[in-house]
């Protein structure tokens, strides 16, 4: 039972609301076109959670065996703490990969059936690529999370792939360029969470030669970058909203979610002690989740 508890800790449940935000956004936009499917939605959520848990396991494993988490601030890492061995974590990663691929197969079959073979192969390929990307974030000598490319990964997979991919599962049609606006907004907000994480850990990351974008650009530029991500997401969401012909009160509810996100900007710009940014991670992650929910409410009314 203790080991199961440790695996749950390693899964980092607080990251899951952020990971499903893109699915909710893509599903909401599909619902606005009367093409929502409950089974596809549930399987999409489960698939995304699987990828996120795998990414968290891999992050714990990769940073743990490299010593990056030895003086970690914030949420405990299980390998660094000696609560899970590298071999046990590797087995958990393999099991999670297998389960996630099985769910991905069910998702693709539910969305396309057995007739559309090419689309099925493309989405199964995306599933395999997502697993590879989740593992290579911190695992291996060429881990891109150690070279400053983590932000690109998060933007692509949490934003563009998540929103546009889930939308396509419902509609089977080429998306309009306007969907890039909310997809990029979710990507920006997800990168903002990673940026906070990297600002918090920058001292330890420097020692471990983990050259995140924050380590490369420095604290002050990272703060400006954070501002651009949050405000950029707001303008992208507003841009997509104004593309709708008839707007009601419900279409503006999402702006309430930007109150805590704006307050986060104040905290970040005043911050001197990096470890104090740990509390801001949950605020931005949950802020993104609730922003997405509020944004999509009009699509289900």
Tab-separated table of N, CA and C in Angstrom, residues 99-183:
chain	number	residue	atom	x	y	z
A	99	UNK	N	-0.743	0.906	-21.130
A	99	UNK	CA	-2.152	1.235	-20.848
A	99	UNK	C	-2.603	2.435	-21.667
A	100	UNK	N	-1.749	3.449	-21.738
A	100	UNK	CA	-2.100	4.661	-22.487
A	100	UNK	C	-2.263	4.369	-23.974
A	101	UNK	N	-1.410	3.501	-24.527
A	101	UNK	CA	-1.539	3.143	-25.945
A	101	UNK	C	-2.815	2.356	-26.211
A	102	UNK	N	-3.210	1.511	-25.264
A	102	UNK	CA	-4.465	0.766	-25.412
A	102	UNK	C	-5.661	1.719	-25.416
A	103	UNK	N	-5.628	2.701	-24.521
A	103	UNK	CA	-6.707	3.699	-24.479
A	103	UNK	C	-6.697	4.532	-25.756
A	104	UNK	N	-5.494	4.863	-26.236
A	104	UNK	CA	-5.373	5.608	-27.491
A	104	UNK	C	-5.993	4.827	-28.648
A	105	UNK	N	-5.748	3.525	-28.678
A	105	UNK	CA	-6.330	2.674	-29.730
A	105	UNK	C	-7.857	2.702	-29.656
A	106	UNK	N	-8.416	2.609	-28.446
A	106	UNK	CA	-9.868	2.663	-28.279
A	106	UNK	C	-10.413	4.026	-28.715
A	107	UNK	N	-9.675	5.072	-28.379
A	107	UNK	CA	-10.084	6.425	-28.771
A	107	UNK	C	-10.133	6.567	-30.280
A	108	UNK	N	-9.081	6.140	-30.947
A	108	UNK	CA	-9.004	6.254	-32.403
A	108	UNK	C	-10.097	5.419	-33.063
A	109	UNK	N	-10.338	4.225	-32.533
A	109	UNK	CA	-11.384	3.361	-33.097
A	109	UNK	C	-12.766	3.990	-32.892
A	110	UNK	N	-12.993	4.580	-31.711
A	110	UNK	CA	-14.284	5.222	-31.437
A	110	UNK	C	-14.512	6.423	-32.344
A	111	UNK	N	-13.422	7.138	-32.654
A	111	UNK	CA	-13.544	8.353	-33.467
A	111	UNK	C	-13.676	8.045	-34.952
A	112	UNK	N	-12.932	7.065	-35.444
A	112	UNK	CA	-12.869	6.822	-36.891
A	112	UNK	C	-13.439	5.471	-37.336
A	113	UNK	N	-13.659	4.561	-36.387
A	113	UNK	CA	-14.147	3.246	-36.769
A	113	UNK	C	-13.079	2.444	-37.487
A	114	UNK	N	-13.490	1.425	-38.200
A	114	UNK	CA	-12.544	0.548	-38.901
A	114	UNK	C	-12.389	0.905	-40.374
A	115	UNK	N	-13.122	1.898	-40.832
A	115	UNK	CA	-13.115	2.233	-42.262
A	115	UNK	C	-12.030	3.241	-42.640
A	116	UNK	N	-11.811	4.225	-41.774
A	116	UNK	CA	-10.860	5.291	-42.093
A	116	UNK	C	-9.473	4.910	-41.588
A	117	UNK	N	-8.807	4.029	-42.312
A	117	UNK	CA	-7.539	3.452	-41.879
A	117	UNK	C	-6.431	4.502	-41.786
A	118	UNK	N	-6.346	5.401	-42.762
A	118	UNK	CA	-5.264	6.382	-42.802
A	118	UNK	C	-5.315	7.315	-41.601
A	119	UNK	N	-6.500	7.832	-41.290
A	119	UNK	CA	-6.627	8.734	-40.144
A	119	UNK	C	-6.297	8.002	-38.842
A	120	UNK	N	-6.700	6.740	-38.764
A	120	UNK	CA	-6.395	5.948	-37.570
A	120	UNK	C	-4.894	5.798	-37.389
A	121	UNK	N	-4.197	5.512	-38.481
A	121	UNK	CA	-2.749	5.344	-38.415
A	121	UNK	C	-2.069	6.644	-37.996
A	122	UNK	N	-2.545	7.778	-38.529
A	122	UNK	CA	-1.958	9.083	-38.188
A	122	UNK	C	-2.096	9.362	-36.698
A	123	UNK	N	-3.283	9.114	-36.141
A	123	UNK	CA	-3.502	9.411	-34.728
A	123	UNK	C	-2.792	8.414	-33.818
A	124	UNK	N	-2.689	7.171	-34.236
A	124	UNK	CA	-1.902	6.210	-33.463
A	124	UNK	C	-0.430	6.617	-33.480
A	125	UNK	N	0.023	7.142	-34.617
A	125	UNK	CA	1.385	7.655	-34.713
A	125	UNK	C	1.612	8.819	-33.772
A	126	UNK	N	0.604	9.695	-33.657
A	126	UNK	CA	0.698	10.813	-32.716
A	126	UNK	C	0.787	10.306	-31.283
A	127	UNK	N	0.062	9.220	-31.004
A	127	UNK	CA	0.115	8.634	-29.673
A	127	UNK	C	1.507	8.126	-29.348
A	128	UNK	N	2.117	7.425	-30.297
A	128	UNK	CA	3.477	6.919	-30.105
A	128	UNK	C	4.466	8.071	-29.950
A	129	UNK	N	4.301	9.108	-30.772
A	129	UNK	CA	5.175	10.281	-30.693
A	129	UNK	C	5.032	10.970	-29.340
A	130	UNK	N	3.807	11.029	-28.823
A	130	UNK	CA	3.565	11.670	-27.531
A	130	UNK	C	4.265	10.903	-26.409
A	131	UNK	N	4.225	9.570	-26.483
A	131	UNK	CA	4.903	8.750	-25.485
A	131	UNK	C	6.409	8.987	-25.544
A	132	UNK	N	6.946	8.988	-26.760
A	132	UNK	CA	8.377	9.228	-26.939
A	132	UNK	C	8.762	10.603	-26.397
A	133	UNK	N	7.960	11.628	-26.719
A	133	UNK	CA	8.267	12.990	-26.282
A	133	UNK	C	8.181	13.115	-24.767
A	134	UNK	N	7.206	12.440	-24.155
A	134	UNK	CA	7.050	12.492	-22.695
A	134	UNK	C	8.267	11.911	-21.992
A	135	UNK	N	8.801	10.805	-22.537
A	135	UNK	CA	9.946	10.144	-21.922
A	135	UNK	C	11.233	10.921	-22.157
A	136	UNK	N	11.425	11.422	-23.379
A	136	UNK	CA	12.665	12.105	-23.739
A	136	UNK	C	12.781	13.507	-23.145
A	137	UNK	N	11.768	13.964	-22.439
A	137	UNK	CA	11.818	15.291	-21.831
A	137	UNK	C	12.999	15.405	-20.865
A	138	UNK	N	13.188	14.375	-20.022
A	138	UNK	CA	14.310	14.414	-19.080
A	138	UNK	C	15.165	13.152	-19.109
A	139	UNK	N	14.735	12.137	-19.858
A	139	UNK	CA	15.452	10.856	-19.851
A	139	UNK	C	16.444	10.789	-21.006
A	140	UNK	N	17.656	10.306	-20.712
A	140	UNK	CA	18.669	10.126	-21.755
A	140	UNK	C	19.633	11.298	-21.841
A	141	UNK	N	20.739	11.081	-22.544
A	141	UNK	CA	21.765	12.115	-22.681
A	141	UNK	C	21.290	13.297	-23.522
A	142	UNK	N	20.361	13.033	-24.444
A	142	UNK	CA	19.875	14.106	-25.318
A	142	UNK	C	18.506	14.621	-24.888
A	143	UNK	N	18.194	14.504	-23.590
A	143	UNK	CA	16.905	14.977	-23.080
A	143	UNK	C	16.723	16.457	-23.396
A	144	UNK	N	15.641	16.784	-24.110
A	144	UNK	CA	15.490	18.163	-24.572
A	144	UNK	C	15.076	19.122	-23.461
A	145	UNK	N	14.567	18.583	-22.346
A	145	UNK	CA	14.256	19.438	-21.205
A	145	UNK	C	15.500	20.058	-20.602
A	146	UNK	N	16.670	19.461	-20.892
A	146	UNK	CA	17.943	19.961	-20.383
A	146	UNK	C	18.603	20.914	-21.374
A	147	UNK	N	17.953	21.158	-22.490
A	147	UNK	CA	18.539	22.021	-23.517
A	147	UNK	C	17.671	23.234	-23.832
A	148	UNK	N	16.647	23.483	-23.013
A	148	UNK	CA	15.813	24.660	-23.192
A	148	UNK	C	14.657	24.483	-24.157
A	149	UNK	N	14.387	23.234	-24.572
A	149	UNK	CA	13.309	22.995	-25.529
A	149	UNK	C	12.021	22.489	-24.876
A	150	UNK	N	11.996	22.463	-23.548
A	150	UNK	CA	10.793	22.025	-22.850
A	150	UNK	C	9.595	22.902	-23.162
A	151	UNK	N	9.832	24.195	-23.318
A	151	UNK	CA	8.742	25.130	-23.621
A	151	UNK	C	8.091	24.810	-24.962
A	152	UNK	N	8.908	24.423	-25.936
A	152	UNK	CA	8.388	24.067	-27.258
A	152	UNK	C	7.519	22.825	-27.163
A	153	UNK	N	7.992	21.812	-26.414
A	153	UNK	CA	7.232	20.585	-26.217
A	153	UNK	C	5.874	20.879	-25.604
A	154	UNK	N	5.870	21.662	-24.533
A	154	UNK	CA	4.620	21.966	-23.828
A	154	UNK	C	3.658	22.730	-24.731
A	155	UNK	N	4.164	23.716	-25.464
A	155	UNK	CA	3.306	24.494	-26.358
A	155	UNK	C	2.676	23.602	-27.431
A	156	UNK	N	3.490	22.738	-28.025
A	156	UNK	CA	2.993	21.883	-29.101
A	156	UNK	C	1.980	20.863	-28.601
A	157	UNK	N	2.333	20.125	-27.538
A	157	UNK	CA	1.510	19.000	-27.115
A	157	UNK	C	0.359	19.408	-26.202
A	158	UNK	N	0.576	20.371	-25.311
A	158	UNK	CA	-0.499	20.812	-24.433
A	158	UNK	C	-1.430	21.794	-25.136
A	159	UNK	N	-0.905	22.484	-26.139
A	159	UNK	CA	-1.695	23.476	-26.852
A	159	UNK	C	-2.201	22.990	-28.189
A	160	UNK	N	-1.345	23.007	-29.207
A	160	UNK	CA	-1.778	22.731	-30.577
A	160	UNK	C	-2.298	21.307	-30.761
A	161	UNK	N	-1.500	20.319	-30.361
A	161	UNK	CA	-1.911	18.915	-30.563
A	161	UNK	C	-3.159	18.599	-29.754
A	162	UNK	N	-3.200	19.044	-28.513
A	162	UNK	CA	-4.333	18.740	-27.638
A	162	UNK	C	-5.634	19.346	-28.152
A	163	UNK	N	-5.627	20.628	-28.456
A	163	UNK	CA	-6.858	21.316	-28.880
A	163	UNK	C	-7.257	20.911	-30.302
A	164	UNK	N	-6.330	21.049	-31.226
A	164	UNK	CA	-6.660	20.759	-32.633
A	164	UNK	C	-6.898	19.263	-32.836
A	165	UNK	N	-6.098	18.440	-32.167
A	165	UNK	CA	-6.260	16.995	-32.289
A	165	UNK	C	-7.602	16.526	-31.769
A	166	UNK	N	-8.015	17.002	-30.596
A	166	UNK	CA	-9.304	16.594	-30.038
A	166	UNK	C	-10.460	17.120	-30.891
A	167	UNK	N	-10.323	18.330	-31.401
A	167	UNK	CA	-11.357	18.883	-32.289
A	167	UNK	C	-11.521	18.006	-33.537
A	168	UNK	N	-10.411	17.558	-34.087
A	168	UNK	CA	-10.451	16.751	-35.310
A	168	UNK	C	-11.074	15.379	-35.047
A	169	UNK	N	-10.890	14.841	-33.853
A	169	UNK	CA	-11.483	13.547	-33.515
A	169	UNK	C	-13.009	13.589	-33.607
A	170	UNK	N	-13.588	14.734	-33.317
A	170	UNK	CA	-15.045	14.872	-33.400
A	170	UNK	C	-15.521	15.193	-34.818
A	171	UNK	N	-14.800	16.078	-35.484
A	171	UNK	CA	-15.318	16.658	-36.722
A	171	UNK	C	-14.836	15.963	-37.986
A	172	UNK	N	-13.630	15.365	-37.948
A	172	UNK	CA	-13.015	14.707	-39.123
A	172	UNK	C	-12.839	15.684	-40.282
A	173	UNK	N	-12.745	16.949	-39.966
A	173	UNK	CA	-12.608	17.958	-41.019
A	173	UNK	C	-11.374	18.812	-40.784
A	174	UNK	N	-10.873	19.411	-41.855
A	174	UNK	CA	-9.746	20.335	-41.751
A	174	UNK	C	-10.194	21.544	-40.935
A	175	UNK	N	-9.413	21.900	-39.942
A	175	UNK	CA	-9.805	22.979	-39.051
A	175	UNK	C	-9.638	24.349	-39.699
A	176	UNK	N	-10.434	25.282	-39.223
A	176	UNK	CA	-10.274	26.669	-39.635
A	176	UNK	C	-9.054	27.260	-38.930
A	177	UNK	N	-8.378	28.196	-39.577
A	177	UNK	CA	-7.178	28.793	-38.972
A	177	UNK	C	-7.489	29.452	-37.634
A	178	UNK	N	-8.761	29.847	-37.431
A	178	UNK	CA	-9.107	30.541	-36.186
A	178	UNK	C	-8.936	29.661	-34.950
A	179	UNK	N	-8.996	28.344	-35.115
A	179	UNK	CA	-8.829	27.463	-33.949
A	179	UNK	C	-7.401	27.522	-33.415
A	180	UNK	N	-6.490	28.033	-34.222
A	180	UNK	CA	-5.115	28.226	-33.751
A	180	UNK	C	-5.052	29.232	-32.597
A	181	UNK	N	-6.038	30.127	-32.534
A	181	UNK	CA	-6.046	31.140	-31.477
A	181	UNK	C	-6.254	30.511	-30.096
A	182	UNK	N	-7.369	29.778	-29.854
A	182	UNK	CA	-7.511	29.146	-28.536
A	182	UNK	C	-6.482	28.058	-28.291
A	183	UNK	N	-6.060	27.343	-29.346
A	183	UNK	CA	-5.041	26.302	-29.181
A	183	UNK	C	-3.729	26.919	-28.698
